[in-house]
PDB file of C-alpha atoms in Angstrom:
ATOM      1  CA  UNK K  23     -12.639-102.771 -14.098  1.00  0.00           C
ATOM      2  CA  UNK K  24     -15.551-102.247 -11.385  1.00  0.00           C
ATOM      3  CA  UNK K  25     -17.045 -98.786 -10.834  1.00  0.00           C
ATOM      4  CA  UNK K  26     -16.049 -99.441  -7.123  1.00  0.00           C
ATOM      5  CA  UNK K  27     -13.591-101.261  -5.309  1.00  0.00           C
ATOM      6  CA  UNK K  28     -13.013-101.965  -1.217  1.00  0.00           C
ATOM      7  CA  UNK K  29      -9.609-101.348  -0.085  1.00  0.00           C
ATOM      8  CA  UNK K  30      -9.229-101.802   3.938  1.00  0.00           C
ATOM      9  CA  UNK K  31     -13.077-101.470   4.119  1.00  0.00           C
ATOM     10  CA  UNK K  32     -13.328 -98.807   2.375  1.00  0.00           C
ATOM     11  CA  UNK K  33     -15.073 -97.945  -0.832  1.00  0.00           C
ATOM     12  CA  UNK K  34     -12.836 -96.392  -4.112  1.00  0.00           C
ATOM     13  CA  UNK K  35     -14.056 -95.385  -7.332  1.00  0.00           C
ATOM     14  CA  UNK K  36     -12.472 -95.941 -10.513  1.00  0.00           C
ATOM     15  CA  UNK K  37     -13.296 -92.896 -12.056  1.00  0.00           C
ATOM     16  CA  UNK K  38     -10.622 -90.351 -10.797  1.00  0.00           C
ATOM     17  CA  UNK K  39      -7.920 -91.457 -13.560  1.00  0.00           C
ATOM     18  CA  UNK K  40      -5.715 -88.987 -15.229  1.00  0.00           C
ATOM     19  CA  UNK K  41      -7.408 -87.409 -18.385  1.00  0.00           C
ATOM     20  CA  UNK K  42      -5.652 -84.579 -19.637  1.00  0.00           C
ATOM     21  CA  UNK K  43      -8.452 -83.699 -22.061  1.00  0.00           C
ATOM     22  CA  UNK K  44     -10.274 -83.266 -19.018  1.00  0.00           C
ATOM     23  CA  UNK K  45      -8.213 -81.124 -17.671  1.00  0.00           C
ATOM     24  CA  UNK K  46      -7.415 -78.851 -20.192  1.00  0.00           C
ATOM     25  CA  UNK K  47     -11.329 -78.256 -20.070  1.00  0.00           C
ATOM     26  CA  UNK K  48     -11.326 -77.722 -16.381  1.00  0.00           C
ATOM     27  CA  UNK K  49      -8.877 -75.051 -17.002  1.00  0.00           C
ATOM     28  CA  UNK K  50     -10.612 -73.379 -19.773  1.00  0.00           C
ATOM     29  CA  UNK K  51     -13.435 -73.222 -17.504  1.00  0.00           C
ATOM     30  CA  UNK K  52     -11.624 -71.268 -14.958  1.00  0.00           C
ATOM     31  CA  UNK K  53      -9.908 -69.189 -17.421  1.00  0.00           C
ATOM     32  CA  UNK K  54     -13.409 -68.011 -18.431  1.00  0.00           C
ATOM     33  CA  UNK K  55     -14.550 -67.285 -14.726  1.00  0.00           C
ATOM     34  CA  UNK K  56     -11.135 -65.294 -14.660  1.00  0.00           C
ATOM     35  CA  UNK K  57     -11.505 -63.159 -17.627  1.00  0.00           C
ATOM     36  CA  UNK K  58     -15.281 -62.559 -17.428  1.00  0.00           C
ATOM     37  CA  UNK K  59     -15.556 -61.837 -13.217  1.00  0.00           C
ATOM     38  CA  UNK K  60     -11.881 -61.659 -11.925  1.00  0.00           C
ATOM     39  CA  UNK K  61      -9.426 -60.009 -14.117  1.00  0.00           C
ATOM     40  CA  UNK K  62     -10.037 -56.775 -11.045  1.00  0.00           C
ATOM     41  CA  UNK K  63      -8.592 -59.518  -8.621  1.00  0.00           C
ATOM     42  CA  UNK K  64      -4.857 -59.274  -8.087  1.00  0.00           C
ATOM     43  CA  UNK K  65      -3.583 -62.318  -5.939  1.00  0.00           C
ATOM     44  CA  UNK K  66      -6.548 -63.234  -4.355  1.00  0.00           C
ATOM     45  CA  UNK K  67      -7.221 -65.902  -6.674  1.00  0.00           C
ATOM     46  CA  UNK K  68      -6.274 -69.717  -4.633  1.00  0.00           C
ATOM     47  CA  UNK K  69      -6.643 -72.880  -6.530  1.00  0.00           C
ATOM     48  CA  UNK K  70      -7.305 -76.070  -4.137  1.00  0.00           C
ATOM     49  CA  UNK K  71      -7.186 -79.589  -5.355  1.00  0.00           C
ATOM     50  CA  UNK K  72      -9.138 -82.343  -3.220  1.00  0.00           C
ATOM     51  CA  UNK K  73      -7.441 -86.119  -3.330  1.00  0.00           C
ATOM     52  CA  UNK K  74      -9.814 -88.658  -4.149  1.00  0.00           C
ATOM     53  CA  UNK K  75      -9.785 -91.422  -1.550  1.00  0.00           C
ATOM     54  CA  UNK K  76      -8.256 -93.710  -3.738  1.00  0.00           C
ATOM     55  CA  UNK K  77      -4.904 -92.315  -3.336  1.00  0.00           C
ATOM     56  CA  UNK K  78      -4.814 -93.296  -0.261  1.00  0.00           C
ATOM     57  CA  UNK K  79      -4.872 -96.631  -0.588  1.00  0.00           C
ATOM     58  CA  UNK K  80      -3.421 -99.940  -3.110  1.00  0.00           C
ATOM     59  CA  UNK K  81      -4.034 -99.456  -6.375  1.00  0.00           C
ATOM     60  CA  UNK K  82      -6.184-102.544  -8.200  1.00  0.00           C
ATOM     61  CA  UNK K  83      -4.876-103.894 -11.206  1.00  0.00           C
ATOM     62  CA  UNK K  84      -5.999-101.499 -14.195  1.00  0.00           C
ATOM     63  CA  UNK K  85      -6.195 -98.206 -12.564  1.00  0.00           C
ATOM     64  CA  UNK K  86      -4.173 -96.278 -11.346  1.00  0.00           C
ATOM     65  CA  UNK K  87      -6.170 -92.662  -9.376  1.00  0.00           C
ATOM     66  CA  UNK K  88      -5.024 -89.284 -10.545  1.00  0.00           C
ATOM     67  CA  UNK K  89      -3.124 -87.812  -7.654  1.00  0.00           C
ATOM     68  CA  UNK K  90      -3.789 -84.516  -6.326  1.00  0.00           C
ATOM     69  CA  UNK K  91      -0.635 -82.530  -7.113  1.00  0.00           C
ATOM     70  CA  UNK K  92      -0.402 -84.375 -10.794  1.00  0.00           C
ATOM     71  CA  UNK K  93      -3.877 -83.078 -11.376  1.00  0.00           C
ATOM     72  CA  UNK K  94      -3.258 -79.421  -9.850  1.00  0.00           C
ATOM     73  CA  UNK K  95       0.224 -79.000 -11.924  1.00  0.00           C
ATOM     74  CA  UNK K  96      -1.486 -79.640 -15.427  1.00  0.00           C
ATOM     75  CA  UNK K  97      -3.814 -76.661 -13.831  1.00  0.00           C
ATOM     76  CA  UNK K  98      -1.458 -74.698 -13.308  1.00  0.00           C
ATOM     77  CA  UNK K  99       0.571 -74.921 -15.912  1.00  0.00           C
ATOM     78  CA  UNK K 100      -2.257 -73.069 -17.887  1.00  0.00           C
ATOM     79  CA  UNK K 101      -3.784 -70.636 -15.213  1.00  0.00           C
ATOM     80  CA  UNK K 102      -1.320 -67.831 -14.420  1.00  0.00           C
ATOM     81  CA  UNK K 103      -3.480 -66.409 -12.149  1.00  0.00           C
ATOM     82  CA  UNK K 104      -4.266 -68.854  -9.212  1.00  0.00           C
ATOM     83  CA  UNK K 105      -1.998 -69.547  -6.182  1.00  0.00           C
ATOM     84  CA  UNK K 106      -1.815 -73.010  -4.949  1.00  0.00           C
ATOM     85  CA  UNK K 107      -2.623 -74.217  -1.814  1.00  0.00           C
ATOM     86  CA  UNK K 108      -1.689 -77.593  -1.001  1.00  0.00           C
ATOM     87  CA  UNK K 109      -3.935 -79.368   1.335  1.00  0.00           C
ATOM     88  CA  UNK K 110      -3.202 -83.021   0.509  1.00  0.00           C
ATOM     89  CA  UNK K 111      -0.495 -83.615   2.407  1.00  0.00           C
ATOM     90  CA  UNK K 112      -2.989 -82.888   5.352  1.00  0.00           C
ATOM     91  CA  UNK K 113      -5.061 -85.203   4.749  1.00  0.00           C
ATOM     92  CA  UNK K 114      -5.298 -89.327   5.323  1.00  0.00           C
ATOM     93  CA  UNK K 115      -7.584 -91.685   4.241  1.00  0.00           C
ATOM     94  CA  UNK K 116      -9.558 -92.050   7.459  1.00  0.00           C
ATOM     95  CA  UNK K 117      -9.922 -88.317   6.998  1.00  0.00           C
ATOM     96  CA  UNK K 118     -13.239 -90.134   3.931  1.00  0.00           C
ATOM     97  CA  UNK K 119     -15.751 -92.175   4.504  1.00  0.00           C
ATOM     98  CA  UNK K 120     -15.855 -96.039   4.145  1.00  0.00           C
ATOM     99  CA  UNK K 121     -18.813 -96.231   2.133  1.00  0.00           C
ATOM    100  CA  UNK K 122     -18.834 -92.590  -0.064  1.00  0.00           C
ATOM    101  CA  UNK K 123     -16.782 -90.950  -2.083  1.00  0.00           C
ATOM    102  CA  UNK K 124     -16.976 -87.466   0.258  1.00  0.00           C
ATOM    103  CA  UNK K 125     -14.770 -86.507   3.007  1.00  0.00           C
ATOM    104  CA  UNK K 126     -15.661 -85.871   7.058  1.00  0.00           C
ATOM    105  CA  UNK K 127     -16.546 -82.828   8.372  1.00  0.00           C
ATOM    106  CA  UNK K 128     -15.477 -83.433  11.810  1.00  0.00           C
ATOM    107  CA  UNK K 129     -11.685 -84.240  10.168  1.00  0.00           C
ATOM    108  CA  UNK K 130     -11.571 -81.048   8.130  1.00  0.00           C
ATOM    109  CA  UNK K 131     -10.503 -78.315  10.554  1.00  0.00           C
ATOM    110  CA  UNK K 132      -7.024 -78.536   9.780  1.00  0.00           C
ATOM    111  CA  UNK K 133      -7.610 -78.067   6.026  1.00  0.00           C
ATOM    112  CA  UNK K 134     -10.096 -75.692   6.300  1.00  0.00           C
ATOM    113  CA  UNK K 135      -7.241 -73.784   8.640  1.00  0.00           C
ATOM    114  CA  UNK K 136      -4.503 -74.333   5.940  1.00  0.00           C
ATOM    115  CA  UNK K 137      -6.776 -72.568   3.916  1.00  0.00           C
ATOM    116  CA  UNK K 138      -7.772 -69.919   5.515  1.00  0.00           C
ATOM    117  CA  UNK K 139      -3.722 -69.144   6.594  1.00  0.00           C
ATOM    118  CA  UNK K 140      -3.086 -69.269   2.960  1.00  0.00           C
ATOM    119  CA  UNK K 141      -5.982 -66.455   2.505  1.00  0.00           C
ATOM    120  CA  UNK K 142      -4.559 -64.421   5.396  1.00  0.00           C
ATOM    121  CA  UNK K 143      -7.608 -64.763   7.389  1.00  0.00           C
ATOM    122  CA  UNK K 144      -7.898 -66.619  11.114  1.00  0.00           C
ATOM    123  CA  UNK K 145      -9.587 -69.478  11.958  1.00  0.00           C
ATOM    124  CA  UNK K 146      -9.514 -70.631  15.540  1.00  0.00           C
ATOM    125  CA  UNK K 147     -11.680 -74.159  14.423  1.00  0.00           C
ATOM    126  CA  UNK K 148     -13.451 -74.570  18.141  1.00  0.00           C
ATOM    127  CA  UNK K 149     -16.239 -76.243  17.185  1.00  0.00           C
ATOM    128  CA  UNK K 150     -18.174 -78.962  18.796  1.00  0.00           C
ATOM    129  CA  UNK K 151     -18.719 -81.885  16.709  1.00  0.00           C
ATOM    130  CA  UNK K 152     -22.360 -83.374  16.882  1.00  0.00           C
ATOM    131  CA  UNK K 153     -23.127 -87.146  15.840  1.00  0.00           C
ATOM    132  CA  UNK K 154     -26.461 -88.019  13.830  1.00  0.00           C
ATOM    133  CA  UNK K 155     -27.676 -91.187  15.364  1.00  0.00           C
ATOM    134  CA  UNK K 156     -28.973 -92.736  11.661  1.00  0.00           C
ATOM    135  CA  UNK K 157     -26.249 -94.771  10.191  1.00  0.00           C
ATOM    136  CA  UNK K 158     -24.873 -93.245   7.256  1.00  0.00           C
ATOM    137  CA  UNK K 159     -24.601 -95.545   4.010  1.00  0.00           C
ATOM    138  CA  UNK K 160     -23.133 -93.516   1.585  1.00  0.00           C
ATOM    139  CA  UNK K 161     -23.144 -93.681  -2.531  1.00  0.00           C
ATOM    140  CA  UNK K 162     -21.217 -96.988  -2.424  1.00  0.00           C
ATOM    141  CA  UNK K 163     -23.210 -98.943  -0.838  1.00  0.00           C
ATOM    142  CA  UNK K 164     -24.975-102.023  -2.511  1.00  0.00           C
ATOM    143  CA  UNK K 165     -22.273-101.288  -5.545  1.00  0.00           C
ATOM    144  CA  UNK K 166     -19.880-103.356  -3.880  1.00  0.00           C
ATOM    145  CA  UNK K 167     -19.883-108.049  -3.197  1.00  0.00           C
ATOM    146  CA  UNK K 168     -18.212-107.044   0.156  1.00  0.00           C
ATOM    147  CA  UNK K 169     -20.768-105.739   2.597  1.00  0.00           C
ATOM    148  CA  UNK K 170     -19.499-102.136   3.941  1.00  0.00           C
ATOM    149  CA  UNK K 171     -19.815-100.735   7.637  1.00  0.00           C
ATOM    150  CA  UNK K 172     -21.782 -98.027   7.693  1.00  0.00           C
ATOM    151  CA  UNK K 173     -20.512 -94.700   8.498  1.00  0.00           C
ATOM    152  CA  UNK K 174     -21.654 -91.839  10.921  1.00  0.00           C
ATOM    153  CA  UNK K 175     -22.332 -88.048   9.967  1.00  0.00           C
ATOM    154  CA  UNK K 176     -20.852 -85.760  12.287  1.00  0.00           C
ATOM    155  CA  UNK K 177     -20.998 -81.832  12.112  1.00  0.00           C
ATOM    156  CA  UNK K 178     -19.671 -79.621  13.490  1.00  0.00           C
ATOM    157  CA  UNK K 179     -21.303 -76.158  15.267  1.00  0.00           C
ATOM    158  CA  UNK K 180     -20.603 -72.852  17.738  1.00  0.00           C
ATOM    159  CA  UNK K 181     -21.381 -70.005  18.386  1.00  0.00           C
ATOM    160  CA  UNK K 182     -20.246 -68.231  14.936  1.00  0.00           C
ATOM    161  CA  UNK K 183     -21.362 -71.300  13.215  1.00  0.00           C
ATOM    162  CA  UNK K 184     -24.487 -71.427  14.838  1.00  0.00           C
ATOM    163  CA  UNK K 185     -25.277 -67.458  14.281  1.00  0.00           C
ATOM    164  CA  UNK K 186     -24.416 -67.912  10.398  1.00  0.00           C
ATOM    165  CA  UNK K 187     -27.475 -67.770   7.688  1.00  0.00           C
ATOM    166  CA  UNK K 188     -27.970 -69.281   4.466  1.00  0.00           C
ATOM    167  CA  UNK K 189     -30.074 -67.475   1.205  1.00  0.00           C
ATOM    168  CA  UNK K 190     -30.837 -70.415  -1.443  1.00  0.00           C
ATOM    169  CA  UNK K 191     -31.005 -68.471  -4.955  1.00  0.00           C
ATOM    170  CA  UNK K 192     -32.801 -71.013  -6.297  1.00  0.00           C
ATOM    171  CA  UNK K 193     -35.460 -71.132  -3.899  1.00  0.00           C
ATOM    172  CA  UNK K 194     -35.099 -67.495  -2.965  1.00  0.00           C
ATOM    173  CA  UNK K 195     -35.615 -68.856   0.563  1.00  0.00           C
ATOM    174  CA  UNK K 196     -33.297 -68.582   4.136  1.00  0.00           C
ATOM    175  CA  UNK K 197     -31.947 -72.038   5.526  1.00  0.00           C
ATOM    176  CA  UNK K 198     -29.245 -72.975   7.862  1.00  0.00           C
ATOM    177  CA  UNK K 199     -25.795 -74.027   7.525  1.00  0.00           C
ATOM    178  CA  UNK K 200     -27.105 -77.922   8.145  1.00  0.00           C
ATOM    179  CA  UNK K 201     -30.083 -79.851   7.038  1.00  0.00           C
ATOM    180  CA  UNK K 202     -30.950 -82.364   9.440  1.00  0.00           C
ATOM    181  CA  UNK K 203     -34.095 -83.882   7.880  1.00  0.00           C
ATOM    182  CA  UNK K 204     -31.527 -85.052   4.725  1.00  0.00           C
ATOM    183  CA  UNK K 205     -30.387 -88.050   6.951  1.00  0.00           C
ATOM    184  CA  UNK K 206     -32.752 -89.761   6.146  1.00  0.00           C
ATOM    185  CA  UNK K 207     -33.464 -89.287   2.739  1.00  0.00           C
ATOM    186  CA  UNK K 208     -31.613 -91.160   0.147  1.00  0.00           C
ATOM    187  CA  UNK K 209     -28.883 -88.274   0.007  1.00  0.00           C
ATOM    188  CA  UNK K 210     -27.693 -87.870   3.671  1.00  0.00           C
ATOM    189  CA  UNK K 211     -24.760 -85.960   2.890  1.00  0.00           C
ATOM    190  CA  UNK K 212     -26.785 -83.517   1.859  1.00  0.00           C
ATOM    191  CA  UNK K 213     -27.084 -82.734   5.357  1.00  0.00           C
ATOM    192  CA  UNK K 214     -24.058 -80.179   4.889  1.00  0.00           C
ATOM    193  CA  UNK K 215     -25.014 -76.772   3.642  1.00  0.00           C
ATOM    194  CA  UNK K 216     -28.303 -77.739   1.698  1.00  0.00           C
ATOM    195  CA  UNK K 217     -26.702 -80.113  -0.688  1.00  0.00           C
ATOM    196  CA  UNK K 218     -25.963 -79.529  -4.493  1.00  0.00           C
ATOM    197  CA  UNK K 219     -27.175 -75.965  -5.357  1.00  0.00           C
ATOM    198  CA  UNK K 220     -25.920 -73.446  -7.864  1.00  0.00           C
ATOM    199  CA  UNK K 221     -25.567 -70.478  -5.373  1.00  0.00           C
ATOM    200  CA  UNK K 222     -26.078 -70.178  -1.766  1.00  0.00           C
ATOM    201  CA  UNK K 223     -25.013 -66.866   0.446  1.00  0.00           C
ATOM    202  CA  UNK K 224     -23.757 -67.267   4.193  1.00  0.00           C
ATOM    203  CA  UNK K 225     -23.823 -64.371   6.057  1.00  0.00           C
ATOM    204  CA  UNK K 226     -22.032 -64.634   9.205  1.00  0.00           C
ATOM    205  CA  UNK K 227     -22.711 -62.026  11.383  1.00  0.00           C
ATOM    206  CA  UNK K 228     -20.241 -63.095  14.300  1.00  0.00           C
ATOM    207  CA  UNK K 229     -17.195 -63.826  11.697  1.00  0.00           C
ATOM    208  CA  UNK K 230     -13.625 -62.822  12.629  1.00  0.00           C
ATOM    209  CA  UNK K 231     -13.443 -60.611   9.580  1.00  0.00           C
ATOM    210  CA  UNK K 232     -15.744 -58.516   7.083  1.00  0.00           C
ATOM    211  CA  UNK K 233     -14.158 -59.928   4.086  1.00  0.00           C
ATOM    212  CA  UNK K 234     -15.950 -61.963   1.625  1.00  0.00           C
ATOM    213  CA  UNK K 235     -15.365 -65.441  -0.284  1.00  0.00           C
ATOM    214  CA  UNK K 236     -16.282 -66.251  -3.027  1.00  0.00           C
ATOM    215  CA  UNK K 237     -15.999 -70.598  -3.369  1.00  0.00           C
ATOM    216  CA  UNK K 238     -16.092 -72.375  -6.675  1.00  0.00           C
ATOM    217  CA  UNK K 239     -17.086 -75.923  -5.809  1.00  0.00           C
ATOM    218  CA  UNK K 240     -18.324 -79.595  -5.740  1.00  0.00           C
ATOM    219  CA  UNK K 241     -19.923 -81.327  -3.714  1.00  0.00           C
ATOM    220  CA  UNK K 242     -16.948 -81.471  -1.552  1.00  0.00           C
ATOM    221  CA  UNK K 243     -17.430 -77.927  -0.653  1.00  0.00           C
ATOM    222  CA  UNK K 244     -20.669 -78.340   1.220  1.00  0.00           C
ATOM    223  CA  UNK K 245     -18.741 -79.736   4.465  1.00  0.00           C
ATOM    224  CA  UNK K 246     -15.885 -77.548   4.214  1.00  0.00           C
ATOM    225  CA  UNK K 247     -17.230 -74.389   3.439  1.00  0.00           C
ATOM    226  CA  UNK K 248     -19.311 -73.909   6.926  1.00  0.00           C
ATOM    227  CA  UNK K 249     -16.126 -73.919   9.068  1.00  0.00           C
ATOM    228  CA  UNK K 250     -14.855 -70.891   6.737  1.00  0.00           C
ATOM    229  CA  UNK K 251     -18.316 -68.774   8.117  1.00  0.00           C
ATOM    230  CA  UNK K 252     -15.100 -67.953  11.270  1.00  0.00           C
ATOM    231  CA  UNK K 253     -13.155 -66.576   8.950  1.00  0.00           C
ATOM    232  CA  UNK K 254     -15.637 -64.718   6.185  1.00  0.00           C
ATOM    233  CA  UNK K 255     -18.689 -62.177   7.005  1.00  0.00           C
ATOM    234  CA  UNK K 256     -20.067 -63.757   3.525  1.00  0.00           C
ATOM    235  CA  UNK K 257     -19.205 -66.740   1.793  1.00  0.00           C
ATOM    236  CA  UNK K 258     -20.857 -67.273  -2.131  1.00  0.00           C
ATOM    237  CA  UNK K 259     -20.699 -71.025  -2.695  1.00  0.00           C
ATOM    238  CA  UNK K 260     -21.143 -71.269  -6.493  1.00  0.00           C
ATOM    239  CA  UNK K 261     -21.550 -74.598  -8.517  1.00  0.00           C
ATOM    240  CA  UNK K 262     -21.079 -74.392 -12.105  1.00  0.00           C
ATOM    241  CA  UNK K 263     -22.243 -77.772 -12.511  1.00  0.00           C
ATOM    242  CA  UNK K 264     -25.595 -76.126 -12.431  1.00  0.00           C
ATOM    243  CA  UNK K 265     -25.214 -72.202 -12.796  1.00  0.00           C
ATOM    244  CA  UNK K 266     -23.175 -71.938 -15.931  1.00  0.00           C
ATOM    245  CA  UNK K 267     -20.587 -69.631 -15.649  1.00  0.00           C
ATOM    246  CA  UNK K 268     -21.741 -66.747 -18.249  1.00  0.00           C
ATOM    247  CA  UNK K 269     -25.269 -66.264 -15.856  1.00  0.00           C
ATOM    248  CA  UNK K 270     -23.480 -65.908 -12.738  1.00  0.00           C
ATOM    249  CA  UNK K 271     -23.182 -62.088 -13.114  1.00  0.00           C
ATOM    250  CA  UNK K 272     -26.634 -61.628 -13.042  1.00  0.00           C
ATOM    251  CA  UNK K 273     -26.314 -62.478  -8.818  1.00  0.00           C
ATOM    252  CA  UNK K 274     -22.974 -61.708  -7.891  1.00  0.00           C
ATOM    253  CA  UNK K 275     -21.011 -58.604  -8.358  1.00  0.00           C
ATOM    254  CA  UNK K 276     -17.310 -58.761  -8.163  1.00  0.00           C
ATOM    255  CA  UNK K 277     -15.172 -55.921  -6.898  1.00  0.00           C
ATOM    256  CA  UNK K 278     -11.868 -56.713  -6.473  1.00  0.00           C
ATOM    257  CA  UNK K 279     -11.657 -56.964  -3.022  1.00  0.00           C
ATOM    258  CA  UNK K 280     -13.218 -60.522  -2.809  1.00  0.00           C
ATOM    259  CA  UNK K 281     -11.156 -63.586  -1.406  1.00  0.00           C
ATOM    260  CA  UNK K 282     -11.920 -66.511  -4.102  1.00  0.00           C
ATOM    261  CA  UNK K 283     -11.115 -70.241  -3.685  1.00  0.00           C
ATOM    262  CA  UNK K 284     -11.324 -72.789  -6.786  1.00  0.00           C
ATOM    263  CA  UNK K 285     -12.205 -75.825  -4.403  1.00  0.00           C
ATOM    264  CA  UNK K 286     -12.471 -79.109  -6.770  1.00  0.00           C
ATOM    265  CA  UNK K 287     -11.827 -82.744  -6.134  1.00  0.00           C
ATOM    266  CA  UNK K 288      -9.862 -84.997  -8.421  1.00  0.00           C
ATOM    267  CA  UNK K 289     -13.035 -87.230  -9.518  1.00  0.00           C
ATOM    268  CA  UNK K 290     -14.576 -83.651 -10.665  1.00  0.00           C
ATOM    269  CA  UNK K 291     -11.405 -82.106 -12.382  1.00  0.00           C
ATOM    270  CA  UNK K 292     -10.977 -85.439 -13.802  1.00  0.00           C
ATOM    271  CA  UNK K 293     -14.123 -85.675 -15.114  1.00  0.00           C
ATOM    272  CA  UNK K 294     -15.038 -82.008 -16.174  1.00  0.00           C
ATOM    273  CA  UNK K 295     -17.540 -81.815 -18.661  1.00  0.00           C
ATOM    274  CA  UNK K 296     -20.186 -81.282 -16.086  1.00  0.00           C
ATOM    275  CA  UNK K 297     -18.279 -78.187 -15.820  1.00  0.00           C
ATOM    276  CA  UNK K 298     -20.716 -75.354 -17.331  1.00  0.00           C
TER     277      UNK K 298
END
């Protein structure tokens, strides 16, 4: 099998097939996050499942991608203490881009409104999208014989977006919601909320609610979570791919009262042992 296919012009991985092994570690994971942070958190708790792209379109001979809701069932079969919220059916392939795994900002209102209706918060999603005029070739490119068309990066901003601040633990510095100099690095999607880091903070001083979020996420996240700053005075995107779960106490201090969001893709759950 190759590590990436074109379908359509459009990039797939092969590494988002079913592994229940996988799985059951994924949910082990969250189990632990549960019983060490959330056990004060009565139905709260929302488990999301992201489709890789590569259910969208034919399967090659060989493989066969994990689907969303196959992947989120053997979940929750073992977490009692998540409530699903099904953004799949949402979404379409031209909702990804053509040459990278990752999905598109500017497409994600609508799921980033399904969620926030699901958490009981509002989210009005008018934002004004803004293109970046350096073409955007994502992971897949060069692993591919047919050439891809590049992509553009598009993010979106307003007024709520535009008041909202972001405090890097790791660098125990303030940056913004988007980091233009990444296009044109060798990571451009790393334009969205700073890239991979273990814990960020948004405050969002002009947000619809006081609540606070607290997101457990991929890489995925980073261009989702922004349009939540509407709905959430303070958002905690945590990655456990590099903050393992037992040190995350020594930051954040749950209460109870916190909305919290499991956000993962398929090609993550699927392939958990990064999982710390």
């Amino acid at each position: 099998l190759p590590d990436v296919y074109v379908s359509g012009g459009y990039a797939v991985s092969t590494e988002a097939a079913y592994d229940q092994r996988s799985l059951d570690y994924a949910a082990r994971k969250l189990q632990q996050l549960y019983d060490s942070y959330l056990t004060g958190n009565d139905g709260h708790i929302y488990l999301s499942v992201i489709p890789d792209k590569g259910s969208f379109v034919p399967a090659i001979e060989g493989y066969t991608p994990a689907s969303a809701q196959k992947t989120a069932d053997a979940l929750l079969a073992q977490l009692d203490f998540v409530r699903y919220v099904d953004i799949a059916p949402g979404l379409t392939l031209e909702d990804y881009y053509r040459t990278d795994p990752h999905w598109r900002q500017e497409c994600l209102v609508p799921t980033a409104q399904t969620l926030a209706q699901a958490m009981d918060v509002p989210l009005t999603g008018d934002f004004q999208e803004n293109a970046v005029d350096t073409p955007f070739f994502g992971s897949y490119t060069g692993k591919t014989e047919e050439p891809l068309t590049a992509d553009t990066l598009r993010y979106l901003t307003g007024e709520t977006l535009d008041a909202c601040t972001v405090y890097d633990y790791e660098t125990e510095a303030q940056e913004s919601l988007y980091d233009l100099s990444a296009v044109d690095t060798k990571t451009p999607y790393d334009l969205y909320l700073q890239g991979s880091k273990s814990l960020l903070r948004i405050d969002s001083p002009l947000s619809a609610t006081d609540k606070t979020l607290v997101v457990f996420r991929d890489s995925f996240g980073s261009s989702l979570i922004p349009l939540l700053a509407e709905s959430y005075r303070t958002i905690y995107a945590v990655d456990i791919r590099y903050l393992p779960s037992q040190l995350l106490g020594r930051y954040l201090t749950f209460d109870g009262s916190e909305d919290v969001l499991f956000l993962y893709s398929v090609m993550v759950l699927q392939n958990s042992l990064t999982m710390k």
